[in-house]
């Protein structure tokens, strides 16, 4: 079996709608190949949050629009993975701090890690400079178009353990922003998936 430095794991879960932004992973994987020297598995892997195999992933992605209610096994694996040094990027596809996904997922985080665990991260955080340089989280077109809560979110939130982000949480809907065929990047003045490269490089310990 080929050895990879990185593979993209999408977490499936029994509630809600996890199967969103289908083209995004291949686009992000293309960016890793284009900009880094990582040996990248070109295929997205879908793993149930309840499956212990997710504990082996270097990086996990979880997203959706609808109500999130984890089963006991899903909750157990999520907590074990995060406390064991894993990294989960969670993207609210509603880009709405008062939306169903946001409220229900944040309640799950509070149940697992405590009500004060999820905190804003400063725009000087190493996440924004570990590969490409950003002044903070890049805006998304969906925010600027006034969908969702009609706010441009000027920060991301995270759960940090031992000084490292282990759950990166976005209400900016990056998945939708990056959901296009990677061959269409040539039409962009600046490749908007570069921030995904930062997220993954940070997750891998950059």
mmCIF file of C-alpha atoms in Angstrom:
data_model
loop_
_atom_site.group_PDB
_atom_site.id
_atom_site.type_symbol
_atom_site.label_atom_id
_atom_site.label_comp_id
_atom_site.label_asym_id
_atom_site.label_seq_id
_atom_site.Cartn_x
_atom_site.Cartn_y
_atom_site.Cartn_z
ATOM 1 C CA UNK A 1 0.000 0.000 0.000
ATOM 2 C CA UNK A 2 1.272 3.449 -0.884
ATOM 3 C CA UNK A 3 2.449 5.573 2.018
ATOM 4 C CA UNK A 4 0.899 9.018 2.283
ATOM 5 C CA UNK A 5 1.756 11.975 4.478
ATOM 6 C CA UNK A 6 -1.826 13.144 4.281
ATOM 7 C CA UNK A 7 -5.272 11.909 3.431
ATOM 8 C CA UNK A 8 -8.526 13.844 3.656
ATOM 9 C CA UNK A 9 -11.115 12.277 5.945
ATOM 10 C CA UNK A 10 -14.713 13.425 5.863
ATOM 11 C CA UNK A 11 -16.637 12.397 8.963
ATOM 12 C CA UNK A 12 -20.106 11.033 8.414
ATOM 13 C CA UNK A 13 -22.608 11.141 11.254
ATOM 14 C CA UNK A 14 -26.109 9.803 11.716
ATOM 15 C CA UNK A 15 -27.927 13.107 12.236
ATOM 16 C CA UNK A 16 -27.968 16.063 9.882
ATOM 17 C CA UNK A 17 -26.460 16.206 6.403
ATOM 18 C CA UNK A 18 -22.731 15.536 6.266
ATOM 19 C CA UNK A 19 -22.540 15.026 2.463
ATOM 20 C CA UNK A 20 -22.053 18.654 1.431
ATOM 21 C CA UNK A 21 -19.652 20.476 -0.905
ATOM 22 C CA UNK A 22 -18.741 17.328 -2.785
ATOM 23 C CA UNK A 23 -16.014 18.841 -5.010
ATOM 24 C CA UNK A 24 -14.238 20.663 -2.212
ATOM 25 C CA UNK A 25 -11.950 17.842 -0.998
ATOM 26 C CA UNK A 26 -10.476 17.114 -4.457
ATOM 27 C CA UNK A 27 -9.859 20.828 -4.916
ATOM 28 C CA UNK A 28 -8.069 21.109 -1.583
ATOM 29 C CA UNK A 29 -6.040 17.976 -2.273
ATOM 30 C CA UNK A 30 -4.989 19.465 -5.600
ATOM 31 C CA UNK A 31 -3.762 22.557 -3.751
ATOM 32 C CA UNK A 32 -1.649 20.440 -1.417
ATOM 33 C CA UNK A 33 -0.028 18.770 -4.409
ATOM 34 C CA UNK A 34 0.477 22.127 -6.116
ATOM 35 C CA UNK A 35 1.961 24.048 -3.185
ATOM 36 C CA UNK A 36 3.576 21.520 -0.850
ATOM 37 C CA UNK A 37 5.826 18.475 -0.949
ATOM 38 C CA UNK A 38 3.382 16.299 0.969
ATOM 39 C CA UNK A 39 2.632 12.860 -0.438
ATOM 40 C CA UNK A 40 -1.119 13.179 -0.750
ATOM 41 C CA UNK A 41 -3.727 10.480 -1.222
ATOM 42 C CA UNK A 42 -5.801 11.847 -4.141
ATOM 43 C CA UNK A 43 -9.004 10.175 -2.936
ATOM 44 C CA UNK A 44 -11.255 11.548 -0.223
ATOM 45 C CA UNK A 45 -11.960 9.054 2.537
ATOM 46 C CA UNK A 46 -15.362 8.956 4.198
ATOM 47 C CA UNK A 47 -15.359 7.461 7.667
ATOM 48 C CA UNK A 48 -18.206 7.232 10.154
ATOM 49 C CA UNK A 49 -17.571 9.216 13.299
ATOM 50 C CA UNK A 50 -18.709 6.144 15.207
ATOM 51 C CA UNK A 51 -15.994 4.019 13.533
ATOM 52 C CA UNK A 52 -12.735 3.694 15.541
ATOM 53 C CA UNK A 53 -10.857 4.018 12.221
ATOM 54 C CA UNK A 54 -11.399 7.783 12.420
ATOM 55 C CA UNK A 55 -9.029 7.844 15.378
ATOM 56 C CA UNK A 56 -6.154 7.115 12.982
ATOM 57 C CA UNK A 57 -6.801 10.054 10.618
ATOM 58 C CA UNK A 58 -4.305 12.948 10.496
ATOM 59 C CA UNK A 59 -7.121 15.415 9.803
ATOM 60 C CA UNK A 60 -10.906 15.239 9.810
ATOM 61 C CA UNK A 61 -13.557 17.420 8.211
ATOM 62 C CA UNK A 62 -17.114 17.707 9.502
ATOM 63 C CA UNK A 63 -19.793 19.954 8.039
ATOM 64 C CA UNK A 64 -23.522 20.322 7.483
ATOM 65 C CA UNK A 65 -26.611 22.524 7.584
ATOM 66 C CA UNK A 66 -28.987 20.659 9.859
ATOM 67 C CA UNK A 67 -29.382 19.573 13.458
ATOM 68 C CA UNK A 68 -26.384 17.750 14.948
ATOM 69 C CA UNK A 69 -27.108 15.157 17.601
ATOM 70 C CA UNK A 70 -24.242 12.761 18.097
ATOM 71 C CA UNK A 71 -24.845 9.203 19.181
ATOM 72 C CA UNK A 72 -22.937 8.010 22.256
ATOM 73 C CA UNK A 73 -20.316 6.262 20.080
ATOM 74 C CA UNK A 74 -19.929 9.350 17.864
ATOM 75 C CA UNK A 75 -19.499 11.566 20.890
ATOM 76 C CA UNK A 76 -17.029 9.165 22.478
ATOM 77 C CA UNK A 77 -14.847 8.976 19.357
ATOM 78 C CA UNK A 78 -14.919 12.731 18.756
ATOM 79 C CA UNK A 79 -13.794 13.462 22.304
ATOM 80 C CA UNK A 80 -11.174 10.727 22.290
ATOM 81 C CA UNK A 81 -9.782 11.848 18.942
ATOM 82 C CA UNK A 82 -9.494 15.501 19.937
ATOM 83 C CA UNK A 83 -8.030 14.847 23.379
ATOM 84 C CA UNK A 84 -5.623 12.353 21.826
ATOM 85 C CA UNK A 85 -4.081 14.957 19.529
ATOM 86 C CA UNK A 86 -6.312 14.766 16.461
ATOM 87 C CA UNK A 87 -7.499 17.756 14.440
ATOM 88 C CA UNK A 88 -11.066 18.412 13.261
ATOM 89 C CA UNK A 89 -12.034 21.255 10.939
ATOM 90 C CA UNK A 90 -15.740 21.943 11.406
ATOM 91 C CA UNK A 91 -17.530 24.145 8.885
ATOM 92 C CA UNK A 92 -21.022 25.564 9.354
ATOM 93 C CA UNK A 93 -22.579 25.485 5.892
ATOM 94 C CA UNK A 94 -25.325 27.881 6.995
ATOM 95 C CA UNK A 95 -22.710 30.528 7.889
ATOM 96 C CA UNK A 96 -25.133 31.533 10.610
ATOM 97 C CA UNK A 97 -24.251 31.818 14.297
ATOM 98 C CA UNK A 98 -27.920 31.393 15.220
ATOM 99 C CA UNK A 99 -28.616 28.613 12.724
ATOM 100 C CA UNK A 100 -29.571 25.035 13.487
ATOM 101 C CA UNK A 101 -26.161 23.512 12.755
ATOM 102 C CA UNK A 102 -24.295 26.137 14.769
ATOM 103 C CA UNK A 103 -26.474 25.924 17.865
ATOM 104 C CA UNK A 104 -26.686 22.138 17.937
ATOM 105 C CA UNK A 105 -23.020 21.486 17.155
ATOM 106 C CA UNK A 106 -21.841 24.039 19.691
ATOM 107 C CA UNK A 107 -24.070 22.330 22.270
ATOM 108 C CA UNK A 108 -22.313 19.056 21.466
ATOM 109 C CA UNK A 109 -18.910 20.694 21.967
ATOM 110 C CA UNK A 110 -20.027 22.148 25.289
ATOM 111 C CA UNK A 111 -21.235 18.739 26.405
ATOM 112 C CA UNK A 112 -17.877 17.136 25.569
ATOM 113 C CA UNK A 113 -15.378 19.839 26.479
ATOM 114 C CA UNK A 114 -17.232 22.299 28.714
ATOM 115 C CA UNK A 115 -19.218 25.473 28.005
ATOM 116 C CA UNK A 116 -16.158 27.737 27.831
ATOM 117 C CA UNK A 117 -13.855 25.529 25.764
ATOM 118 C CA UNK A 118 -14.737 27.058 22.377
ATOM 119 C CA UNK A 119 -12.989 30.429 22.106
ATOM 120 C CA UNK A 120 -12.164 33.034 19.493
ATOM 121 C CA UNK A 121 -8.625 32.765 18.205
ATOM 122 C CA UNK A 122 -6.690 35.975 17.514
ATOM 123 C CA UNK A 123 -5.893 36.945 13.952
ATOM 124 C CA UNK A 124 -2.227 36.744 14.930
ATOM 125 C CA UNK A 125 -2.557 32.994 15.552
ATOM 126 C CA UNK A 126 0.098 30.806 13.862
ATOM 127 C CA UNK A 127 -2.695 29.236 11.807
ATOM 128 C CA UNK A 128 -2.661 32.367 9.658
ATOM 129 C CA UNK A 129 1.078 32.378 8.984
ATOM 130 C CA UNK A 130 2.249 28.750 9.031
ATOM 131 C CA UNK A 131 2.416 28.574 5.213
ATOM 132 C CA UNK A 132 0.742 31.429 3.372
ATOM 133 C CA UNK A 133 0.375 34.758 5.182
ATOM 134 C CA UNK A 134 -3.105 35.996 6.120
ATOM 135 C CA UNK A 135 -4.270 38.906 8.268
ATOM 136 C CA UNK A 136 -7.009 36.687 9.682
ATOM 137 C CA UNK A 137 -9.617 34.343 8.264
ATOM 138 C CA UNK A 138 -10.278 35.125 4.584
ATOM 139 C CA UNK A 139 -13.802 36.257 3.793
ATOM 140 C CA UNK A 140 -16.100 34.104 1.693
ATOM 141 C CA UNK A 141 -18.351 35.172 -1.148
ATOM 142 C CA UNK A 142 -21.383 33.719 0.632
ATOM 143 C CA UNK A 143 -20.826 36.049 3.576
ATOM 144 C CA UNK A 144 -20.301 39.059 1.340
ATOM 145 C CA UNK A 145 -23.493 38.246 -0.566
ATOM 146 C CA UNK A 146 -25.482 38.592 2.642
ATOM 147 C CA UNK A 147 -26.707 35.028 3.018
ATOM 148 C CA UNK A 148 -27.008 33.295 6.375
ATOM 149 C CA UNK A 149 -26.821 35.767 9.254
ATOM 150 C CA UNK A 150 -25.763 38.634 6.973
ATOM 151 C CA UNK A 151 -22.492 39.008 8.902
ATOM 152 C CA UNK A 152 -18.884 38.830 7.805
ATOM 153 C CA UNK A 153 -17.252 36.763 10.542
ATOM 154 C CA UNK A 154 -13.965 38.409 11.395
ATOM 155 C CA UNK A 155 -12.652 35.548 13.499
ATOM 156 C CA UNK A 156 -12.633 31.783 13.794
ATOM 157 C CA UNK A 157 -13.158 29.865 16.999
ATOM 158 C CA UNK A 158 -11.316 26.858 18.293
ATOM 159 C CA UNK A 159 -10.812 24.411 21.098
ATOM 160 C CA UNK A 160 -7.183 24.324 22.101
ATOM 161 C CA UNK A 161 -5.569 21.574 24.107
ATOM 162 C CA UNK A 162 -2.018 21.952 25.409
ATOM 163 C CA UNK A 163 -1.555 25.104 23.372
ATOM 164 C CA UNK A 164 -2.627 23.620 20.033
ATOM 165 C CA UNK A 165 -5.866 23.999 18.119
ATOM 166 C CA UNK A 166 -7.616 20.629 18.035
ATOM 167 C CA UNK A 167 -11.073 21.721 16.836
ATOM 168 C CA UNK A 168 -11.143 24.599 14.342
ATOM 169 C CA UNK A 169 -14.668 25.928 13.971
ATOM 170 C CA UNK A 170 -15.872 28.183 11.178
ATOM 171 C CA UNK A 171 -19.181 29.943 10.530
ATOM 172 C CA UNK A 172 -17.800 31.223 7.218
ATOM 173 C CA UNK A 173 -18.816 28.271 5.004
ATOM 174 C CA UNK A 174 -15.409 27.638 3.474
ATOM 175 C CA UNK A 175 -16.645 24.335 2.093
ATOM 176 C CA UNK A 176 -19.043 26.127 -0.233
ATOM 177 C CA UNK A 177 -16.361 28.662 -1.139
ATOM 178 C CA UNK A 178 -13.979 25.878 -2.169
ATOM 179 C CA UNK A 179 -16.583 23.669 -3.851
ATOM 180 C CA UNK A 180 -15.578 23.866 -7.500
ATOM 181 C CA UNK A 181 -13.556 21.852 -9.984
ATOM 182 C CA UNK A 182 -9.864 22.424 -9.284
ATOM 183 C CA UNK A 183 -9.258 23.155 -12.983
ATOM 184 C CA UNK A 184 -11.260 26.356 -12.588
ATOM 185 C CA UNK A 185 -8.595 27.867 -10.330
ATOM 186 C CA UNK A 186 -6.931 29.324 -13.388
ATOM 187 C CA UNK A 187 -9.717 31.897 -13.571
ATOM 188 C CA UNK A 188 -9.071 33.205 -10.053
ATOM 189 C CA UNK A 189 -6.828 36.194 -9.456
ATOM 190 C CA UNK A 190 -5.822 34.574 -6.144
ATOM 191 C CA UNK A 191 -6.432 30.906 -5.344
ATOM 192 C CA UNK A 192 -8.922 30.949 -2.472
ATOM 193 C CA UNK A 193 -8.015 27.419 -1.341
ATOM 194 C CA UNK A 194 -4.635 28.601 -0.064
ATOM 195 C CA UNK A 195 -6.143 28.989 3.406
ATOM 196 C CA UNK A 196 -7.057 25.303 3.343
ATOM 197 C CA UNK A 197 -3.344 24.587 2.851
ATOM 198 C CA UNK A 198 -2.615 26.569 6.016
ATOM 199 C CA UNK A 199 -5.254 24.678 7.983
ATOM 200 C CA UNK A 200 -3.853 21.313 6.951
ATOM 201 C CA UNK A 201 -0.221 22.272 7.439
ATOM 202 C CA UNK A 202 -1.076 23.496 10.937
ATOM 203 C CA UNK A 203 -3.002 20.288 11.630
ATOM 204 C CA UNK A 204 0.051 18.272 10.648
ATOM 205 C CA UNK A 205 2.198 20.196 13.116
ATOM 206 C CA UNK A 206 3.679 22.999 11.019
#
